[in-house]
XYZ file of C-alpha atoms in Angstrom:
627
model
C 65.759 -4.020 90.688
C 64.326 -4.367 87.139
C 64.492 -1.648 84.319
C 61.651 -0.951 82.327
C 61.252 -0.965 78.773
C 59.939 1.358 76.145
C 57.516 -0.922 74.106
C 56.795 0.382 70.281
C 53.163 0.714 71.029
C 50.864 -1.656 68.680
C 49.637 -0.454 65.662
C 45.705 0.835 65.370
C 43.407 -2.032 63.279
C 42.417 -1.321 59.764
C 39.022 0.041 59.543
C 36.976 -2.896 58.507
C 36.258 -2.618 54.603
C 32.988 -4.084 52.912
C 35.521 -6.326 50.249
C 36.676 -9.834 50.539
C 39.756 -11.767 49.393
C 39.320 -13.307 46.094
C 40.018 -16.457 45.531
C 42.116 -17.454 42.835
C 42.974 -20.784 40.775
C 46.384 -21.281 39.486
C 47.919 -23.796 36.351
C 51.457 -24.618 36.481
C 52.790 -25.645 32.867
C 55.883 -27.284 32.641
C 57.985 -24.167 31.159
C 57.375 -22.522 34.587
C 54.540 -20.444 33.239
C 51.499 -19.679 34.968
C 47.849 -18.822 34.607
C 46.009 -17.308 37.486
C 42.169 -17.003 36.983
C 39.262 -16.148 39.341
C 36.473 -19.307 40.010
C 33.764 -17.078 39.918
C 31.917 -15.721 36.327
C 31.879 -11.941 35.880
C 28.405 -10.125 36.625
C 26.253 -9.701 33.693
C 23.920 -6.942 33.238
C 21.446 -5.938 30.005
C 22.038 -2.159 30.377
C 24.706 -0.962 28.350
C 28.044 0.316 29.058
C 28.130 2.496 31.846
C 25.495 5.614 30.928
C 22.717 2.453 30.351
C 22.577 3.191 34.831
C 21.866 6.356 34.539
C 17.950 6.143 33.808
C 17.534 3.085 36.715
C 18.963 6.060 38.761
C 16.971 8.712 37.550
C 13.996 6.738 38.773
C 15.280 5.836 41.984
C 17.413 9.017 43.246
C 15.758 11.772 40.695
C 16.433 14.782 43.206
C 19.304 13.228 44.786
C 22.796 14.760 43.205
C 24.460 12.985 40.877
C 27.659 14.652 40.171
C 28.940 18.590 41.463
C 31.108 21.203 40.480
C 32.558 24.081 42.427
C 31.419 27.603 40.998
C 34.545 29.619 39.742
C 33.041 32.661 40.392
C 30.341 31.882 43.446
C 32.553 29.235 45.002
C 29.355 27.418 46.030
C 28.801 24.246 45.002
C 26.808 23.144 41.470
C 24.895 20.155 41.689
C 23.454 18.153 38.652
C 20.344 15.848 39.947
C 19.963 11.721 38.296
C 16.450 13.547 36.999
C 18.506 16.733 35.399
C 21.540 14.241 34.193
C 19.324 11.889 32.479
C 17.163 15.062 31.036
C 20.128 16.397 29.698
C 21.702 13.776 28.191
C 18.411 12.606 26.104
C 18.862 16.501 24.750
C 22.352 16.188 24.032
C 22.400 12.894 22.311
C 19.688 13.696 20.201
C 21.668 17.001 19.522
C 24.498 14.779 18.315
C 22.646 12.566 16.309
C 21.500 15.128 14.434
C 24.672 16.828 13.610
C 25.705 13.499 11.858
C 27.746 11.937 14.592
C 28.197 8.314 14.973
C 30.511 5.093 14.463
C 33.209 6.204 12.036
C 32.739 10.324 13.005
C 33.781 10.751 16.358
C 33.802 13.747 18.774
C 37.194 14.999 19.991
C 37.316 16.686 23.381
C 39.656 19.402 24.028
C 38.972 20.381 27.596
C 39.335 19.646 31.218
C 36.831 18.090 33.069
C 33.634 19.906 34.052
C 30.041 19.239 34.275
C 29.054 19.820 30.811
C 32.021 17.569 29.476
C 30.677 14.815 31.919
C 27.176 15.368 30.304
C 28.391 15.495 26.962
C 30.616 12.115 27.724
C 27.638 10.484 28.850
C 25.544 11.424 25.716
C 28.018 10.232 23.254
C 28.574 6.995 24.817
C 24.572 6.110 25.275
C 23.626 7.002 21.762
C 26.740 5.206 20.347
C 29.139 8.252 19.255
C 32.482 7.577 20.223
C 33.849 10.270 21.934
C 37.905 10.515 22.362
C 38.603 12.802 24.939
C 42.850 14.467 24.268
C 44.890 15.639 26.794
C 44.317 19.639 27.913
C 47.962 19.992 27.829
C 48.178 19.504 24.093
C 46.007 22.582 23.865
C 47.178 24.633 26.354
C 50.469 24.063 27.706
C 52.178 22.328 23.950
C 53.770 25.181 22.007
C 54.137 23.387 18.807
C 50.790 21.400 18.992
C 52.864 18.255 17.432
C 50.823 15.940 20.148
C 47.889 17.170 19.363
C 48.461 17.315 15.594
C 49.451 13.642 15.738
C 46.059 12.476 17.431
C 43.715 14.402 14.760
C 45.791 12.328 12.082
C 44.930 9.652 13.846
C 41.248 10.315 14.829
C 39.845 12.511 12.136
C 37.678 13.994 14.209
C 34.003 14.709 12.872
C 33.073 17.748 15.353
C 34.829 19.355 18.633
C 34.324 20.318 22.149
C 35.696 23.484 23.996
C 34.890 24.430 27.536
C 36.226 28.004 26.646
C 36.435 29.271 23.026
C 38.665 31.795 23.460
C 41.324 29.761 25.649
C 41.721 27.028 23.076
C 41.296 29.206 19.826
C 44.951 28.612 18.715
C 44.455 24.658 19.288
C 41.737 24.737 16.925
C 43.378 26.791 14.261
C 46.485 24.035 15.036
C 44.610 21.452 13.274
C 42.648 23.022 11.421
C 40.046 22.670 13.110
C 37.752 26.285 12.318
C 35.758 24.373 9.702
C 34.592 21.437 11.987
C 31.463 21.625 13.500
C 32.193 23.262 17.267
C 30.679 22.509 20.558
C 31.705 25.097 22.898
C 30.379 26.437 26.725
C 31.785 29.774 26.851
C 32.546 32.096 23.866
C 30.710 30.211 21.208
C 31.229 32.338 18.180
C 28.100 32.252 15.719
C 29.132 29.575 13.532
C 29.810 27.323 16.721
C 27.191 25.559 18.762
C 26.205 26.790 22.106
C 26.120 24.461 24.734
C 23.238 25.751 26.256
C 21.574 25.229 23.117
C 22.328 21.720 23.084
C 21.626 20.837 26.362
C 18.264 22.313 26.364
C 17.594 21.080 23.471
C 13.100 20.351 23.371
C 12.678 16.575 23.292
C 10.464 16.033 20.824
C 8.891 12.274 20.802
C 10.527 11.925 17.255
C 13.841 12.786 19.293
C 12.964 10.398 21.816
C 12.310 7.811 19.818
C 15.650 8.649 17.934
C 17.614 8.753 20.992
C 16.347 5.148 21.879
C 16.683 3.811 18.501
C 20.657 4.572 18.487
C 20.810 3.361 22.229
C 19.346 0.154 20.648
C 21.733 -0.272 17.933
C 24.820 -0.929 19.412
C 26.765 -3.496 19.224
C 29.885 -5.360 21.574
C 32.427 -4.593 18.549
C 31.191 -0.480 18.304
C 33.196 1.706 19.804
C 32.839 3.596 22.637
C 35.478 6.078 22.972
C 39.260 6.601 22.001
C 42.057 7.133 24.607
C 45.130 7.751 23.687
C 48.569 6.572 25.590
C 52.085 7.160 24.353
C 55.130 5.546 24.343
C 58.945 6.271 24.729
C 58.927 8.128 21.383
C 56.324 10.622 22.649
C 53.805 9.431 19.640
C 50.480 8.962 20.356
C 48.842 5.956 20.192
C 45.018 5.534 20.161
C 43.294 3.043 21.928
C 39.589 2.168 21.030
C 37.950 1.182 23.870
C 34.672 -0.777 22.667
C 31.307 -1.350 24.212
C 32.519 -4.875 25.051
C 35.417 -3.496 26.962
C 33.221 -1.194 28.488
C 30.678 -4.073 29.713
C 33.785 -5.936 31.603
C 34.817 -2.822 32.670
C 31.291 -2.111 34.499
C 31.607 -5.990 35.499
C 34.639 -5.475 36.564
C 33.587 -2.453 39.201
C 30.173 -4.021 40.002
C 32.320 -7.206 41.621
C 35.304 -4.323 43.083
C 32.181 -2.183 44.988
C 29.113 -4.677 44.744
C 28.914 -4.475 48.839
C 28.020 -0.794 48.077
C 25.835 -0.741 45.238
C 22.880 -1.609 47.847
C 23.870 1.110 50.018
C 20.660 3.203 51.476
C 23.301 6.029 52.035
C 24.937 6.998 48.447
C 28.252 6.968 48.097
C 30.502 9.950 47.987
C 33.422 10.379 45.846
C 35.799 13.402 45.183
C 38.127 13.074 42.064
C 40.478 15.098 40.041
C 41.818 12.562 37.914
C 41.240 13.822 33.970
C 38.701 11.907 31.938
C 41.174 11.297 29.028
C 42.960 8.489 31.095
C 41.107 5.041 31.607
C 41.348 5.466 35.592
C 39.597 8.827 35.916
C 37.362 8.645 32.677
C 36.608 4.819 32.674
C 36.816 3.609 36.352
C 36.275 6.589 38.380
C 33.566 7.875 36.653
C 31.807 4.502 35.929
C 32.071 3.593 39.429
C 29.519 6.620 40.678
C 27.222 5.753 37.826
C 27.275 1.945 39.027
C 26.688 2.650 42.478
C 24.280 5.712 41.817
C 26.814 7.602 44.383
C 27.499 11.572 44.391
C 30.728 13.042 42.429
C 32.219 15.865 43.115
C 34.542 16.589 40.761
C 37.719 18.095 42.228
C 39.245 21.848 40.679
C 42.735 20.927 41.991
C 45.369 18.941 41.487
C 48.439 17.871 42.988
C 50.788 20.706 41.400
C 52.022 23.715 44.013
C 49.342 26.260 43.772
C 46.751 24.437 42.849
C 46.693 21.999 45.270
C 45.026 23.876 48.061
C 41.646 23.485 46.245
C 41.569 19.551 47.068
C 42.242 20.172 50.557
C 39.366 22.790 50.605
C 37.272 20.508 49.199
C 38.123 17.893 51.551
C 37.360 20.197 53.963
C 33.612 20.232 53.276
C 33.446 17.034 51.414
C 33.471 13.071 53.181
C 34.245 10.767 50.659
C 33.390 7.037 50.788
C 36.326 5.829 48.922
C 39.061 8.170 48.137
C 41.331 7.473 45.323
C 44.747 9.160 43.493
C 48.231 9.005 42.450
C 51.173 8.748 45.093
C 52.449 11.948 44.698
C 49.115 13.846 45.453
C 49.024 11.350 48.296
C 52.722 12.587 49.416
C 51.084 16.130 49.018
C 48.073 15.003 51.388
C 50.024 13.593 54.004
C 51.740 17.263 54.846
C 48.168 18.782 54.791
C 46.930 15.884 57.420
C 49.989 16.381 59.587
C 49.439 20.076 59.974
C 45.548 20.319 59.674
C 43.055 18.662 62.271
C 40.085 20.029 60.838
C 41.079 18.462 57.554
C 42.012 15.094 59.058
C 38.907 14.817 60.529
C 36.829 15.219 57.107
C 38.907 12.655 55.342
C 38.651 10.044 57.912
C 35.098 10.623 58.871
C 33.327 7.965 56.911
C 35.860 6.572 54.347
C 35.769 2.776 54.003
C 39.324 3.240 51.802
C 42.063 4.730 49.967
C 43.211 3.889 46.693
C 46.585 4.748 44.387
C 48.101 4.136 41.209
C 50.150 5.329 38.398
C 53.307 4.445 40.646
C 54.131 3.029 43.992
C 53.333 4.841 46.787
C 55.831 5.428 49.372
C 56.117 3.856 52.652
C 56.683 7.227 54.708
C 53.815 8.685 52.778
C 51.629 5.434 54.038
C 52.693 5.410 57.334
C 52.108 9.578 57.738
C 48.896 8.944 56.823
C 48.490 6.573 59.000
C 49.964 7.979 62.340
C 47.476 11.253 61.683
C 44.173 8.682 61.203
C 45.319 6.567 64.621
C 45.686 9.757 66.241
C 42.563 10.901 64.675
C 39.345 8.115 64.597
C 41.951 5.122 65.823
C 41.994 3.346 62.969
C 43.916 2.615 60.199
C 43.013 3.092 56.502
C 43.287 0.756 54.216
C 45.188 2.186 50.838
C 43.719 -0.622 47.685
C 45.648 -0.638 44.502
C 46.450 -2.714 41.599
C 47.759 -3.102 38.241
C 46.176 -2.118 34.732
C 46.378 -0.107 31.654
C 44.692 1.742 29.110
C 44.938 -0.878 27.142
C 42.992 -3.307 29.497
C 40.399 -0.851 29.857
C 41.549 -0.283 33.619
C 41.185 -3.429 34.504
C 43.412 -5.508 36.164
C 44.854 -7.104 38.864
C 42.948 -5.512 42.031
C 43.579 -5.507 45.932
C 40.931 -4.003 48.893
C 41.602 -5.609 51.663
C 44.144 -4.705 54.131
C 48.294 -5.434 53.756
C 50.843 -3.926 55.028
C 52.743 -4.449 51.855
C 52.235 -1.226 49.562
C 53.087 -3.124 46.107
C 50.479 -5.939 47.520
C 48.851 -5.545 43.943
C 46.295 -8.610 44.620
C 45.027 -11.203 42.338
C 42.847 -11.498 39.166
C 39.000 -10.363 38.882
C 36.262 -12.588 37.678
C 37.041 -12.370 33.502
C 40.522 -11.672 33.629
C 43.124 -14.140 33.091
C 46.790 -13.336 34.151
C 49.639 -15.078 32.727
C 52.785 -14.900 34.738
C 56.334 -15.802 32.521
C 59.468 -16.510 33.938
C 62.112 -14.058 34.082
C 65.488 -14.335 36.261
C 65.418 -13.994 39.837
C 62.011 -15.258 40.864
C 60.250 -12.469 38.667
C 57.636 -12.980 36.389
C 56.278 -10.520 33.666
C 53.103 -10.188 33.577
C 50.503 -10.532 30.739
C 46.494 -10.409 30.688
C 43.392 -11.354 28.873
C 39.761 -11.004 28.538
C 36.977 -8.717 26.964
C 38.406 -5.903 28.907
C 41.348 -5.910 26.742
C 41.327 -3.314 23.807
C 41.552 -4.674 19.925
C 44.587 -2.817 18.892
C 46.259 0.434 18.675
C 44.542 2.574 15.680
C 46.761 3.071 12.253
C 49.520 0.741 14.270
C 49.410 -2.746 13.435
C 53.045 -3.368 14.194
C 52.379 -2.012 17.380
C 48.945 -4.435 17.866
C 51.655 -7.225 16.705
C 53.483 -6.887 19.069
C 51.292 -5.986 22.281
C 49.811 -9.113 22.280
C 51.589 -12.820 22.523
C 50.347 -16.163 20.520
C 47.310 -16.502 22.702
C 45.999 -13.210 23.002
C 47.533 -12.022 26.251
C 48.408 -8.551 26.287
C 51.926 -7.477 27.484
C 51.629 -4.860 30.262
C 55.706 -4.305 30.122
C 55.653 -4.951 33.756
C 57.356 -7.395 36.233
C 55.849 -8.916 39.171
C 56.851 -10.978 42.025
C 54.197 -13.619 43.994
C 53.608 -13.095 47.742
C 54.208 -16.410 48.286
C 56.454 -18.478 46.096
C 55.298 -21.723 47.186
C 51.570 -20.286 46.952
C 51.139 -17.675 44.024
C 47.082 -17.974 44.772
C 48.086 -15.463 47.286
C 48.642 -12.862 44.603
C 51.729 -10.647 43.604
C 53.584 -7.583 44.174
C 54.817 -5.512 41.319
C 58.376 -5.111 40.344
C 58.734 -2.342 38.235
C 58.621 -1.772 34.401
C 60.779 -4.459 32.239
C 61.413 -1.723 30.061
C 63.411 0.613 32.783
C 65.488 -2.297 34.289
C 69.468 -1.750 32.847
C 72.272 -4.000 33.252
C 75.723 -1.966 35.057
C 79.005 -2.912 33.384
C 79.920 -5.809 35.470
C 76.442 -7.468 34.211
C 74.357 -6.744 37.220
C 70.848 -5.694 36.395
C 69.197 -3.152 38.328
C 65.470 -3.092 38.927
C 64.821 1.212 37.973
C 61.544 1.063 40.209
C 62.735 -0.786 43.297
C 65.493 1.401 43.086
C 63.570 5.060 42.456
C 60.736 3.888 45.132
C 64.046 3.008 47.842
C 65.650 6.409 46.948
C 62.768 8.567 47.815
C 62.038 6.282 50.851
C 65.452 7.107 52.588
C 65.463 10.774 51.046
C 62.226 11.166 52.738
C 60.592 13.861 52.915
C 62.958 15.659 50.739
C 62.613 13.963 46.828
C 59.268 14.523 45.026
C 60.223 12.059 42.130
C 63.783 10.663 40.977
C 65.241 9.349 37.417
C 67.540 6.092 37.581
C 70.486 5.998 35.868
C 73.532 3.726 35.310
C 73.363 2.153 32.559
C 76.727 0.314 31.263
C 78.606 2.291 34.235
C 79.864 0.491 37.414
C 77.284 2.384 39.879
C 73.619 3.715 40.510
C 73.479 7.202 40.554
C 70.168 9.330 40.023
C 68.517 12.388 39.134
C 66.265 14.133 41.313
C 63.413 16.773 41.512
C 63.008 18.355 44.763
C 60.107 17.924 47.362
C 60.396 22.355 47.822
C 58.023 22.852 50.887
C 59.327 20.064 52.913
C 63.160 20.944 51.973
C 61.925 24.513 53.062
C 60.292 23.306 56.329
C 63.113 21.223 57.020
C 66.156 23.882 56.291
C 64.308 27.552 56.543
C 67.374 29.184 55.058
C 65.870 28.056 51.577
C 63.332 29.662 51.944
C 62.622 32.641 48.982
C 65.353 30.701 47.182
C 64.621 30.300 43.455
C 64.808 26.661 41.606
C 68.347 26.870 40.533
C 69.431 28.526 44.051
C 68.195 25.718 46.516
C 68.920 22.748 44.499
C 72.258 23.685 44.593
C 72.296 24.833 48.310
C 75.271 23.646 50.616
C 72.804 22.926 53.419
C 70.502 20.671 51.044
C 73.358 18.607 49.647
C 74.810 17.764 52.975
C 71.097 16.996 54.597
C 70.849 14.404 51.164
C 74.431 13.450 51.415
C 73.035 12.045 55.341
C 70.207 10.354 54.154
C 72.099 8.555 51.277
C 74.550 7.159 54.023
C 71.305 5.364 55.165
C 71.054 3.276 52.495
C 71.615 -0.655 53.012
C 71.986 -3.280 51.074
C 73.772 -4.422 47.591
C 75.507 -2.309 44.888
C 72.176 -2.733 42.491
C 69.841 -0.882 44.708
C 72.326 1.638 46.612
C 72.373 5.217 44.657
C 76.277 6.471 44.907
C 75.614 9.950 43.300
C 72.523 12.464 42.811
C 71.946 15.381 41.811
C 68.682 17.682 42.079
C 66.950 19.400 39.205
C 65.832 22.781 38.932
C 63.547 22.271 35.591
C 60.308 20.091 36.178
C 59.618 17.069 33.901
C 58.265 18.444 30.320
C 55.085 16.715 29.264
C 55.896 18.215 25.553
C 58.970 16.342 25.682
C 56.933 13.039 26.631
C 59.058 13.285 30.473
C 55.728 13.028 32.509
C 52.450 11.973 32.093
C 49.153 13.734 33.635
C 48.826 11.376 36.358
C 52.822 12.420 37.445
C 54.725 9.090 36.083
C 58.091 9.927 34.898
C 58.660 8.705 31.685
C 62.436 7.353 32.793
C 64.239 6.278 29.434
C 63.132 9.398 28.224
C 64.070 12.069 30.816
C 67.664 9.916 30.870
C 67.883 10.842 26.813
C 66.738 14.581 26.930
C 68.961 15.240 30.000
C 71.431 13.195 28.540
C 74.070 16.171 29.877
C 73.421 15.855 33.419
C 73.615 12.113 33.348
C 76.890 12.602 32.054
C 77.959 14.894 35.106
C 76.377 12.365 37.327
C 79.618 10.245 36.042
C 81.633 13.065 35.858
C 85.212 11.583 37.643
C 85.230 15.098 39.407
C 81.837 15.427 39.861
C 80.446 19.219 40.762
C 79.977 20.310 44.486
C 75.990 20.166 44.067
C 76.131 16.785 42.932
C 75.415 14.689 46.402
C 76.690 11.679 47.388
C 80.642 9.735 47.168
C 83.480 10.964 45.270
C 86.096 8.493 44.639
């Protein structure tokens, strides 16, 4: 008599994916340094930046929708044709031009993204304005304006633009701002510009020719447009991002998506990703111009409340390539699980997904996963990489299937990666070519030090290779240098391995987590709570406030079992945590945008609960051993 056994059934393939493996040349020098390059040249092109596509489009795919917004009021759909986009931008540039912008007097951007920003961007950039789209939040969610005030003294800027007049009066009157020149959509007061004004603005052939002639003018060194990125101190930095960056940039996405840029069937993309950060405004955007797809720019976000407009929109909408941060991903998964209809949208015709800011989660993969096996039988692959701001978003880049999340590939054509030794088989990484930025505006201590002796920029991350013996097989990152801390006894502790394994084994319950230990003889950690799964998973939270269920009995003991999961040594086991009821503050610098906790700094401003984490008696809502 034999007994049968229960076989874990194989997993679905990938879904085949239009993208190769690059190859990749490596130099060894003798300090144990090396230099990974691509064998192939970058693409070249004579249009310009990335709005130089839009007129081959406009004469190709005039009718065909360029990029869409959903109606607040309607709810229907408003589409912007190649023909209309291309119209409108002629109008707006020339508008510009004539209110005296240009190299050395750029245009600051207040608002969220919306069609008339994305026309405006456009503009700018094709008749050589630079345009330096700031964070919403500094507007509407800062109480003392101090980040906003900060970028103004950095980037004078010449003129303004408001979706809503109203909405961001108080910003304005912040910096002083009321005697600017004002672009604004909604509300324009009389001494403001309409928007409607500008954008039907009568093209003249002197305004024609004037729009050309700028077009014409610029040059590699000009710049394009000013982001601005901040560091542990909260102070903004601006980057200028020049039309040479912007050229590699476009070089660097023609090479990522050049299987699709012959497409007969557009591509689709849906995005909510803000246009002040290089991934949304640079890549994201640049990429539908490229490939002369349809964007559809998404109204939600991965915040509670607002997050049920992306999966509406995912309802109707298929994308071709879907792309986001891990913990909208970690949002989507629960909407897959739970939603067929939804499911089958998403999977329908996407080739893959994509991620970044942080590492994405292997529970939140594999969720994903099980639903699109169960759903078209086949697997998805999820591309990522590593870049900055800085770098103009370009990178490091993998699209081709692995099983291994922090997979972050191998070098583009034009991009040169240097890898430096650090202890324990970990390199930091470092990067040059054209994509790389100049140097940080009013800051040349901080340009001094970004870059080493031979003009690599310092990312302030760590990587590992694949394959030690091989590193032409490309690298997986290993966290920021920068959060990595050293416990009493000397051991160092690797922050992100650490963070990414705590919310792993917390799973689903842990939206995010903070790292700390520094100088003490254990790991412990601060935590925000995943609410709607801890509520799914325990329905006596349910109608609890903040403060009530992070502190729940129930909660603590269900994290108390999934901490006595952990495995392996003292420097990536977390001993104590405890859950927050206050989200990250983006005044105090604790999160970005894109949701990347900003660790050193949440560890200083909640420098009291770190100390309870220690505590010898620590409280009962604190989770976790107490010797």
């Amino acid at each position: 008599m034999t007994t049968a056994t229960r076989e874990t059934p194989a997993a679905a393939p990938y879904r085949a994916v239009p993208y190769g493996m690059r190859k990749t040349l490596c130099e060894h020098r003798p300090d144990g340094t090396l230099i990974l390059r691509s064998p192939l040249a970058p693409h070249t092109s004579d249009r310009i930046g990335f709005a130089g596509s839009i007129p081959h489009w406009a004469s190709r795919r005039g009718d065909s929708p360029a990029f869409c917004e959903r109606d607040a009021k309607t709810g229907e759909w408003t589409r912007l044709s190649w023909s209309e986009l291309w119209q409108q931008l002629q109008s707006v540039g020339a508008g510009l031009l004539e209110m005296g912008l240009g190299q050395g007097r750029p245009l600051v951007v207040l608002s969220p993204n919306s069609l008339q920003q994305l026309v405006l961007l456009f503009a700018a950039e094709y008749v050589g304005v630079p345009l330096a789209p700031v964070s919403p939040a500094y507007s509407l969610l800062s109480q003392d304006f101090a980040r906003l005030k900060g970028v103004c003294e950095l980037v004078p800027p010449a003129a303004l633009f408001v979706q809503d007049m109203p909405l961001f009066q108080r910003a304005v009157q912040a910096i002083n701002g009321a005697d600017l020149p004002l672009i604004a959509v909604d509300g324009a007061t009389q001494r403001a510009v309409s928007w409607q004004s500008l954008a039907q603005l009568e093209l003249s052939a002197a305004r024609r020719e004037a729009v050309a002639a700028a077009h014409a003018a610029i040059r590699p060194d000009h710049i394009a447009k000013i982001l601005f990125t901040s560091g542990s101190t909260g102070a903004p930095k601006g980057v200028p991002i020049s039309y040479r960056n912007l050229q590699a940039s476009a070089a660097n996405l023609s090479d990522m998506f050049s299987a699709l840029a012959d497409s007969p069937e557009p591509a689709v993309f849906l995005d909510w990703l803000p246009w002040h950060h290089a991934l949304g405004g640079v890549l994201n955007l640049g990429r539908a111009v490229l490939l002369g797809g349809t964007h559809y720019i998404d109204d939600g976000k991965p915040l509670p409340g607002i997050f049920e407009r992306t999966v509406r929109n995912l309802r109707e909408i298929s994308p071709t390539v879907l792309s986001s941060v891990p913990s909208a991903w970690t949002m989507l998964a629960t909407e897959l699980e739970r939603d067929p209809q939804l499911a089958k949208s998403v999977f329908a015709r996407v080739l893959n997904f994509g991620y970044g800011g942080a590492s994405l989660p292997d529970d939140v993969n594999q969720r994903i996963q099980r639903v699109a096996e169960k759903t078209v039988g086949e697997r998805i692959v999820f591309a990522t990489g590593l870049a900055a701001t800085e770098t103009t978003g370009v990178g490091t880049y993998r699209n081709w299937a692995s099983d291994d999340l922090a997979h972050i590939g191998a070098p583009p054509p034009g991009t040169e990666v240097k890898l430096v030794p650090l202890e324990g088989e970990r390199y930091e990484i470092r990067m040059r070519g054209d994509h790389n930025f100049s140097g940080y505006i009013g800051r040349p201590d901080l340009t001094q030090a970004a870059f080493d002796e031979e003009g690599f920029f310092k990312l302030g991350d760590a990587v590992r290779l694949i394959d030690a013996s091989d590193p032409i097989q490309g690298m997986r990152f290993d966290g920021r240098v920068a959060e990595d801390f050293k416990l009493i006894n000397g051991t160092w502790v690797r922050a992100g391995a650490v963070r990414l394994g705590l919310v792993e084994v917390c799973a689903p319950l842990l939206s995010d987590a903070v790292i700390c230990g520094h100088d003490h003889d254990y790991i412990a950690a601060l935590a925000w709570p995943n609410v709607a799964a801890c509520q799914r998973l325990l329905p006596e939270l349910s109608g609890l406030s903040a403060a009530e269920l992070v502190a729940h009995p129930a909660l603590i003991a269900e994290l108390n079992a999934h901490l006595q999961q952990q495995t392996g040594s003292v420097s990536l086991k977390i001993r104590r945590l405890m859950l927050m009821a206050e989200p990250a503050s983006m005044d105090a610098n604790e999160i970005a945008d894109k949701g990347y906790v900003n660790q050193a700094v949440t560890r200083a401003r909640r420098a009291d609960l770190v100390k309870q984490l220690f505590a010898a008696q620590p409280a009962p809502h604190v989770a976790g051993t107490h010797p």
